[in-house]
Amino acid sequence: MKHMKVGGLMTDEVVSTVPAASFREVAKMLAEHDISGVPVVDEDDHVVGVVSESDLLARHELTARELMNTPAVTIHAEETVADAARLMVRRGVERLPVVDEEERLVGIVTRRDLLCVYLRPDSEIRRRIHEDVLTDAMDLPADVVDVHVLDGVVTLGGRVRRRSQALMLVGLAESVDGVVAVVDRLSFHEDDMRLTSSTRTPYDISL
């Protein structure tokens, strides 16, 4: 499965500041660049915190070191967009500084950036399901499953061999970037997931 990576979505020209920056300097930076938050980095470009507009409004400390939220919530460039979205929701943040293998700042991704993934054209979503799910992941003929996509909602129809295939197909389709929901209208020839129990007694205990 191919998933969009954070590195392909992030803004790599990052506006950042240093811990010693003054309240006024940080406020001016946000206003000049029309951004709502800025990562704070040390001399090695490691992210040590983040200062947002709400931090400036709530407190009037003298420097970014006193204003910033720490530890910083960051994400690696190789992680998926879905990972970034889940992290933002879980930690309640609007932006994620993106770091490399050595934890150095290389970019930033915002909730607005992530929204573009969910505005992916229906035709592109349909193509990705055909190529990545049906062909590559499941090795199924393209004409076995009908794939319809409308406003990001995927409807799967057709008949596959086993129930486990149908369940896997739905799960993989749900994980495709840009998919909002999956409507399962698949049927199957064989229920290979039904539990069977033997009616035979393993031991003859009759006297």
PDB file of C-alpha atoms in Angstrom:
ATOM      1  CA  MET A   1       0.000   0.000   0.000  1.00  0.00           C
ATOM      2  CA  LYS A   2       1.251   3.459  -0.904  1.00  0.00           C
ATOM      3  CA  HIS A   3       0.419   6.218   1.548  1.00  0.00           C
ATOM      4  CA  MET A   4       1.192   9.895   1.235  1.00  0.00           C
ATOM      5  CA  LYS A   5       4.094  10.766   3.513  1.00  0.00           C
ATOM      6  CA  VAL A   6       4.361  13.824   5.701  1.00  0.00           C
ATOM      7  CA  GLY A   7       7.537  14.796   3.833  1.00  0.00           C
ATOM      8  CA  GLY A   8       5.578  15.148   0.605  1.00  0.00           C
ATOM      9  CA  LEU A   9       3.005  17.425   2.173  1.00  0.00           C
ATOM     10  CA  MET A  10       4.992  19.605   4.544  1.00  0.00           C
ATOM     11  CA  THR A  11       6.176  23.157   4.008  1.00  0.00           C
ATOM     12  CA  ASP A  12       9.968  22.931   3.939  1.00  0.00           C
ATOM     13  CA  GLU A  13      10.664  26.654   4.219  1.00  0.00           C
ATOM     14  CA  VAL A  14       9.978  26.821   7.933  1.00  0.00           C
ATOM     15  CA  VAL A  15       9.748  30.024   9.924  1.00  0.00           C
ATOM     16  CA  SER A  16      11.307  29.265  13.305  1.00  0.00           C
ATOM     17  CA  THR A  17      12.675  31.144  16.268  1.00  0.00           C
ATOM     18  CA  VAL A  18      15.153  30.652  19.100  1.00  0.00           C
ATOM     19  CA  PRO A  19      14.552  30.371  22.844  1.00  0.00           C
ATOM     20  CA  ALA A  20      16.035  33.818  23.502  1.00  0.00           C
ATOM     21  CA  ALA A  21      13.664  35.612  21.092  1.00  0.00           C
ATOM     22  CA  SER A  22      11.583  38.279  22.791  1.00  0.00           C
ATOM     23  CA  PHE A  23       7.802  38.391  23.061  1.00  0.00           C
ATOM     24  CA  ARG A  24       7.760  41.277  20.578  1.00  0.00           C
ATOM     25  CA  GLU A  25      10.006  39.458  18.107  1.00  0.00           C
ATOM     26  CA  VAL A  26       7.817  36.352  18.137  1.00  0.00           C
ATOM     27  CA  ALA A  27       4.613  38.376  17.764  1.00  0.00           C
ATOM     28  CA  LYS A  28       6.105  40.323  14.857  1.00  0.00           C
ATOM     29  CA  MET A  29       7.219  37.086  13.184  1.00  0.00           C
ATOM     30  CA  LEU A  30       3.725  35.574  13.340  1.00  0.00           C
ATOM     31  CA  ALA A  31       2.170  38.758  11.956  1.00  0.00           C
ATOM     32  CA  GLU A  32       4.688  39.238   9.134  1.00  0.00           C
ATOM     33  CA  HIS A  33       4.418  35.658   7.890  1.00  0.00           C
ATOM     34  CA  ASP A  34       0.667  35.337   8.564  1.00  0.00           C
ATOM     35  CA  ILE A  35       1.113  32.154  10.600  1.00  0.00           C
ATOM     36  CA  SER A  36      -0.471  31.067  13.857  1.00  0.00           C
ATOM     37  CA  GLY A  37       2.492  29.336  15.459  1.00  0.00           C
ATOM     38  CA  VAL A  38       6.244  28.906  15.235  1.00  0.00           C
ATOM     39  CA  PRO A  39       8.647  26.136  16.330  1.00  0.00           C
ATOM     40  CA  VAL A  40      11.451  27.049  18.712  1.00  0.00           C
ATOM     41  CA  VAL A  41      14.829  25.459  17.874  1.00  0.00           C
ATOM     42  CA  ASP A  42      18.169  25.245  19.633  1.00  0.00           C
ATOM     43  CA  GLU A  43      21.604  25.820  18.096  1.00  0.00           C
ATOM     44  CA  ASP A  44      21.505  22.339  16.488  1.00  0.00           C
ATOM     45  CA  ASP A  45      18.071  22.897  14.889  1.00  0.00           C
ATOM     46  CA  HIS A  46      16.428  20.518  17.365  1.00  0.00           C
ATOM     47  CA  VAL A  47      12.840  21.497  18.155  1.00  0.00           C
ATOM     48  CA  VAL A  48      12.555  22.363  21.838  1.00  0.00           C
ATOM     49  CA  GLY A  49       9.063  23.852  21.844  1.00  0.00           C
ATOM     50  CA  VAL A  50       6.324  25.654  19.926  1.00  0.00           C
ATOM     51  CA  VAL A  51       4.865  29.130  20.466  1.00  0.00           C
ATOM     52  CA  SER A  52       1.340  29.801  19.182  1.00  0.00           C
ATOM     53  CA  GLU A  53      -0.858  32.887  19.024  1.00  0.00           C
ATOM     54  CA  SER A  54      -2.809  31.626  22.020  1.00  0.00           C
ATOM     55  CA  ASP A  55       0.430  31.446  24.035  1.00  0.00           C
ATOM     56  CA  LEU A  56       1.113  35.097  23.253  1.00  0.00           C
ATOM     57  CA  LEU A  57      -2.404  36.151  24.187  1.00  0.00           C
ATOM     58  CA  ALA A  58      -2.481  34.188  27.410  1.00  0.00           C
ATOM     59  CA  ARG A  59       0.917  35.217  28.803  1.00  0.00           C
ATOM     60  CA  HIS A  60       3.358  38.106  28.495  1.00  0.00           C
ATOM     61  CA  GLU A  61       6.630  36.534  29.458  1.00  0.00           C
ATOM     62  CA  LEU A  62       9.775  38.043  28.016  1.00  0.00           C
ATOM     63  CA  THR A  63      11.153  35.259  25.798  1.00  0.00           C
ATOM     64  CA  ALA A  64      10.138  32.329  23.602  1.00  0.00           C
ATOM     65  CA  ARG A  65      11.679  29.980  26.164  1.00  0.00           C
ATOM     66  CA  GLU A  66       9.091  31.099  28.721  1.00  0.00           C
ATOM     67  CA  LEU A  67       6.221  31.235  26.223  1.00  0.00           C
ATOM     68  CA  MET A  68       6.669  27.949  24.403  1.00  0.00           C
ATOM     69  CA  ASN A  69       4.819  24.701  24.954  1.00  0.00           C
ATOM     70  CA  THR A  70       7.267  21.919  25.725  1.00  0.00           C
ATOM     71  CA  PRO A  71       8.112  19.171  25.034  1.00  0.00           C
ATOM     72  CA  ALA A  72       7.336  19.835  21.396  1.00  0.00           C
ATOM     73  CA  VAL A  73       5.013  17.439  19.573  1.00  0.00           C
ATOM     74  CA  THR A  74       6.865  16.538  16.369  1.00  0.00           C
ATOM     75  CA  ILE A  75       6.589  14.004  13.564  1.00  0.00           C
ATOM     76  CA  HIS A  76       9.087  12.407  11.198  1.00  0.00           C
ATOM     77  CA  ALA A  77       8.978  13.098   7.477  1.00  0.00           C
ATOM     78  CA  GLU A  78       8.599   9.387   6.643  1.00  0.00           C
ATOM     79  CA  GLU A  79       5.424   8.932   8.674  1.00  0.00           C
ATOM     80  CA  THR A  80       2.082   8.939   6.872  1.00  0.00           C
ATOM     81  CA  VAL A  81      -0.403  11.765   6.623  1.00  0.00           C
ATOM     82  CA  ALA A  82      -2.896   9.595   8.525  1.00  0.00           C
ATOM     83  CA  ASP A  83      -0.362   9.279  11.356  1.00  0.00           C
ATOM     84  CA  ALA A  84       0.003  13.059  11.425  1.00  0.00           C
ATOM     85  CA  ALA A  85      -3.766  13.574  11.543  1.00  0.00           C
ATOM     86  CA  ARG A  86      -4.183  11.118  14.413  1.00  0.00           C
ATOM     87  CA  LEU A  87      -1.326  12.736  16.343  1.00  0.00           C
ATOM     88  CA  MET A  88      -2.799  16.214  15.909  1.00  0.00           C
ATOM     89  CA  VAL A  89      -6.185  15.084  17.172  1.00  0.00           C
ATOM     90  CA  ARG A  90      -4.737  13.099  20.077  1.00  0.00           C
ATOM     91  CA  ARG A  91      -2.480  15.921  21.260  1.00  0.00           C
ATOM     92  CA  GLY A  92      -4.853  18.778  20.383  1.00  0.00           C
ATOM     93  CA  VAL A  93      -2.381  20.723  18.242  1.00  0.00           C
ATOM     94  CA  GLU A  94      -2.849  22.697  15.027  1.00  0.00           C
ATOM     95  CA  ARG A  95       0.617  22.116  13.590  1.00  0.00           C
ATOM     96  CA  LEU A  96       3.472  19.611  13.750  1.00  0.00           C
ATOM     97  CA  PRO A  97       7.136  20.453  13.256  1.00  0.00           C
ATOM     98  CA  VAL A  98       8.623  17.805  10.953  1.00  0.00           C
ATOM     99  CA  VAL A  99      12.022  16.400  11.885  1.00  0.00           C
ATOM    100  CA  ASP A 100      14.589  14.150  10.219  1.00  0.00           C
ATOM    101  CA  GLU A 101      16.339  11.054  11.577  1.00  0.00           C
ATOM    102  CA  GLU A 102      18.518  13.236  13.801  1.00  0.00           C
ATOM    103  CA  GLU A 103      15.504  15.118  15.165  1.00  0.00           C
ATOM    104  CA  ARG A 104      16.429  18.312  13.310  1.00  0.00           C
ATOM    105  CA  LEU A 105      13.721  20.599  11.960  1.00  0.00           C
ATOM    106  CA  VAL A 106      13.100  20.099   8.225  1.00  0.00           C
ATOM    107  CA  GLY A 107       9.529  21.320   7.753  1.00  0.00           C
ATOM    108  CA  ILE A 108       6.124  21.918   9.248  1.00  0.00           C
ATOM    109  CA  VAL A 109       2.677  20.490   8.540  1.00  0.00           C
ATOM    110  CA  THR A 110      -0.628  22.044   9.610  1.00  0.00           C
ATOM    111  CA  ARG A 111      -4.229  20.877   9.820  1.00  0.00           C
ATOM    112  CA  ARG A 112      -4.927  22.928   6.713  1.00  0.00           C
ATOM    113  CA  ASP A 113      -2.237  20.968   4.847  1.00  0.00           C
ATOM    114  CA  LEU A 114      -3.863  17.689   5.870  1.00  0.00           C
ATOM    115  CA  LEU A 115      -7.263  18.787   4.597  1.00  0.00           C
ATOM    116  CA  CYS A 116      -5.981  18.797   1.015  1.00  0.00           C
ATOM    117  CA  VAL A 117      -5.578  15.013   1.233  1.00  0.00           C
ATOM    118  CA  TYR A 118      -9.292  14.652   1.906  1.00  0.00           C
ATOM    119  CA  LEU A 119     -10.061  16.841  -1.096  1.00  0.00           C
ATOM    120  CA  ARG A 120      -8.422  14.252  -3.345  1.00  0.00           C
ATOM    121  CA  PRO A 121     -10.398  13.807  -6.597  1.00  0.00           C
ATOM    122  CA  ASP A 122     -12.754  10.811  -6.666  1.00  0.00           C
ATOM    123  CA  SER A 123     -11.136   9.583  -9.882  1.00  0.00           C
ATOM    124  CA  GLU A 124      -7.728   9.487  -8.177  1.00  0.00           C
ATOM    125  CA  ILE A 125      -9.123   7.594  -5.176  1.00  0.00           C
ATOM    126  CA  ARG A 126     -10.754   5.057  -7.498  1.00  0.00           C
ATOM    127  CA  ARG A 127      -7.491   4.593  -9.403  1.00  0.00           C
ATOM    128  CA  ARG A 128      -5.526   4.079  -6.184  1.00  0.00           C
ATOM    129  CA  ILE A 129      -7.979   1.412  -4.991  1.00  0.00           C
ATOM    130  CA  HIS A 130      -7.738  -0.420  -8.306  1.00  0.00           C
ATOM    131  CA  GLU A 131      -3.940  -0.267  -8.465  1.00  0.00           C
ATOM    132  CA  ASP A 132      -2.824  -0.390  -4.830  1.00  0.00           C
ATOM    133  CA  VAL A 133      -5.556  -2.534  -3.286  1.00  0.00           C
ATOM    134  CA  LEU A 134      -7.034  -4.821  -5.930  1.00  0.00           C
ATOM    135  CA  THR A 135      -3.939  -5.366  -8.084  1.00  0.00           C
ATOM    136  CA  ASP A 136      -0.900  -4.914  -5.838  1.00  0.00           C
ATOM    137  CA  ALA A 137      -2.129  -5.929  -2.388  1.00  0.00           C
ATOM    138  CA  MET A 138      -4.735  -8.573  -3.205  1.00  0.00           C
ATOM    139  CA  ASP A 139      -3.800  -9.740  -6.710  1.00  0.00           C
ATOM    140  CA  LEU A 140      -7.433  -9.666  -7.850  1.00  0.00           C
ATOM    141  CA  PRO A 141      -8.651  -9.052 -11.420  1.00  0.00           C
ATOM    142  CA  ALA A 142      -9.895  -5.480 -11.787  1.00  0.00           C
ATOM    143  CA  ASP A 143     -13.319  -6.590 -13.054  1.00  0.00           C
ATOM    144  CA  VAL A 144     -14.108  -8.710  -9.975  1.00  0.00           C
ATOM    145  CA  VAL A 145     -14.954  -5.717  -7.798  1.00  0.00           C
ATOM    146  CA  ASP A 146     -16.988  -2.660  -8.742  1.00  0.00           C
ATOM    147  CA  VAL A 147     -15.522   0.510  -7.231  1.00  0.00           C
ATOM    148  CA  HIS A 148     -17.626   3.668  -7.117  1.00  0.00           C
ATOM    149  CA  VAL A 149     -16.433   6.849  -5.428  1.00  0.00           C
ATOM    150  CA  LEU A 150     -18.508   9.945  -4.679  1.00  0.00           C
ATOM    151  CA  ASP A 151     -17.182  12.787  -2.514  1.00  0.00           C
ATOM    152  CA  GLY A 152     -14.620  10.441  -0.985  1.00  0.00           C
ATOM    153  CA  VAL A 153     -17.187   7.774  -0.074  1.00  0.00           C
ATOM    154  CA  VAL A 154     -16.240   4.439  -1.656  1.00  0.00           C
ATOM    155  CA  THR A 155     -18.851   1.806  -2.519  1.00  0.00           C
ATOM    156  CA  LEU A 156     -17.517  -1.688  -3.153  1.00  0.00           C
ATOM    157  CA  GLY A 157     -19.669  -4.227  -4.994  1.00  0.00           C
ATOM    158  CA  GLY A 158     -19.154  -7.601  -6.596  1.00  0.00           C
ATOM    159  CA  ARG A 159     -18.445 -11.122  -5.468  1.00  0.00           C
ATOM    160  CA  VAL A 160     -15.137 -12.478  -4.213  1.00  0.00           C
ATOM    161  CA  ARG A 161     -14.145 -16.010  -3.361  1.00  0.00           C
ATOM    162  CA  ARG A 162     -13.864 -15.826   0.431  1.00  0.00           C
ATOM    163  CA  ARG A 163     -15.335 -13.760   3.241  1.00  0.00           C
ATOM    164  CA  SER A 164     -11.843 -12.991   4.564  1.00  0.00           C
ATOM    165  CA  GLN A 165     -10.991 -11.404   1.204  1.00  0.00           C
ATOM    166  CA  ALA A 166     -14.049  -9.181   1.390  1.00  0.00           C
ATOM    167  CA  LEU A 167     -13.158  -8.004   4.898  1.00  0.00           C
ATOM    168  CA  MET A 168      -9.554  -7.370   3.936  1.00  0.00           C
ATOM    169  CA  LEU A 169     -10.631  -5.453   0.855  1.00  0.00           C
ATOM    170  CA  VAL A 170     -12.838  -3.135   2.898  1.00  0.00           C
ATOM    171  CA  GLY A 171     -10.074  -2.549   5.440  1.00  0.00           C
ATOM    172  CA  LEU A 172      -7.488  -1.740   2.780  1.00  0.00           C
ATOM    173  CA  ALA A 173      -9.869   0.595   0.953  1.00  0.00           C
ATOM    174  CA  GLU A 174     -10.523   2.480   4.199  1.00  0.00           C
ATOM    175  CA  SER A 175      -6.796   3.103   4.569  1.00  0.00           C
ATOM    176  CA  VAL A 176      -6.369   4.737   1.141  1.00  0.00           C
ATOM    177  CA  ASP A 177      -5.518   8.417   1.451  1.00  0.00           C
ATOM    178  CA  GLY A 178      -8.570  10.584   0.816  1.00  0.00           C
ATOM    179  CA  VAL A 179     -11.191   7.942   1.597  1.00  0.00           C
ATOM    180  CA  VAL A 180     -13.888   9.292   3.915  1.00  0.00           C
ATOM    181  CA  ALA A 181     -15.900   6.076   4.324  1.00  0.00           C
ATOM    182  CA  VAL A 182     -16.451   2.676   2.663  1.00  0.00           C
ATOM    183  CA  VAL A 183     -19.857   1.176   1.886  1.00  0.00           C
ATOM    184  CA  ASP A 184     -19.553  -2.617   1.808  1.00  0.00           C
ATOM    185  CA  ARG A 185     -21.807  -4.296  -0.767  1.00  0.00           C
ATOM    186  CA  LEU A 186     -19.520  -7.231  -1.378  1.00  0.00           C
ATOM    187  CA  SER A 187     -20.653 -10.841  -1.349  1.00  0.00           C
ATOM    188  CA  PHE A 188     -18.572 -14.014  -1.213  1.00  0.00           C
ATOM    189  CA  HIS A 189     -18.733 -17.651  -2.275  1.00  0.00           C
ATOM    190  CA  GLU A 190     -17.216 -19.174   0.843  1.00  0.00           C
ATOM    191  CA  ASP A 191     -17.385 -18.155   4.492  1.00  0.00           C
ATOM    192  CA  ASP A 192     -13.919 -19.223   5.549  1.00  0.00           C
ATOM    193  CA  MET A 193     -14.231 -17.413   8.878  1.00  0.00           C
ATOM    194  CA  ARG A 194     -17.170 -19.375  10.259  1.00  0.00           C
ATOM    195  CA  LEU A 195     -16.235 -21.322  13.342  1.00  0.00           C
ATOM    196  CA  THR A 196     -17.070 -25.000  13.180  1.00  0.00           C
ATOM    197  CA  SER A 197     -17.382 -27.288  16.137  1.00  0.00           C
ATOM    198  CA  SER A 198     -17.243 -31.041  16.117  1.00  0.00           C
ATOM    199  CA  THR A 199     -20.178 -32.941  17.508  1.00  0.00           C
ATOM    200  CA  ARG A 200     -17.959 -35.876  18.302  1.00  0.00           C
ATOM    201  CA  THR A 201     -16.832 -36.476  21.857  1.00  0.00           C
ATOM    202  CA  PRO A 202     -13.043 -36.816  21.975  1.00  0.00           C
ATOM    203  CA  TYR A 203     -13.171 -39.552  24.561  1.00  0.00           C
ATOM    204  CA  ASP A 204     -15.641 -42.386  25.070  1.00  0.00           C
ATOM    205  CA  ILE A 205     -16.617 -42.045  28.710  1.00  0.00           C
ATOM    206  CA  SER A 206     -19.503 -44.473  28.623  1.00  0.00           C
ATOM    207  CA  LEU A 207     -19.307 -47.437  30.982  1.00  0.00           C
TER     208      LEU A 207
END
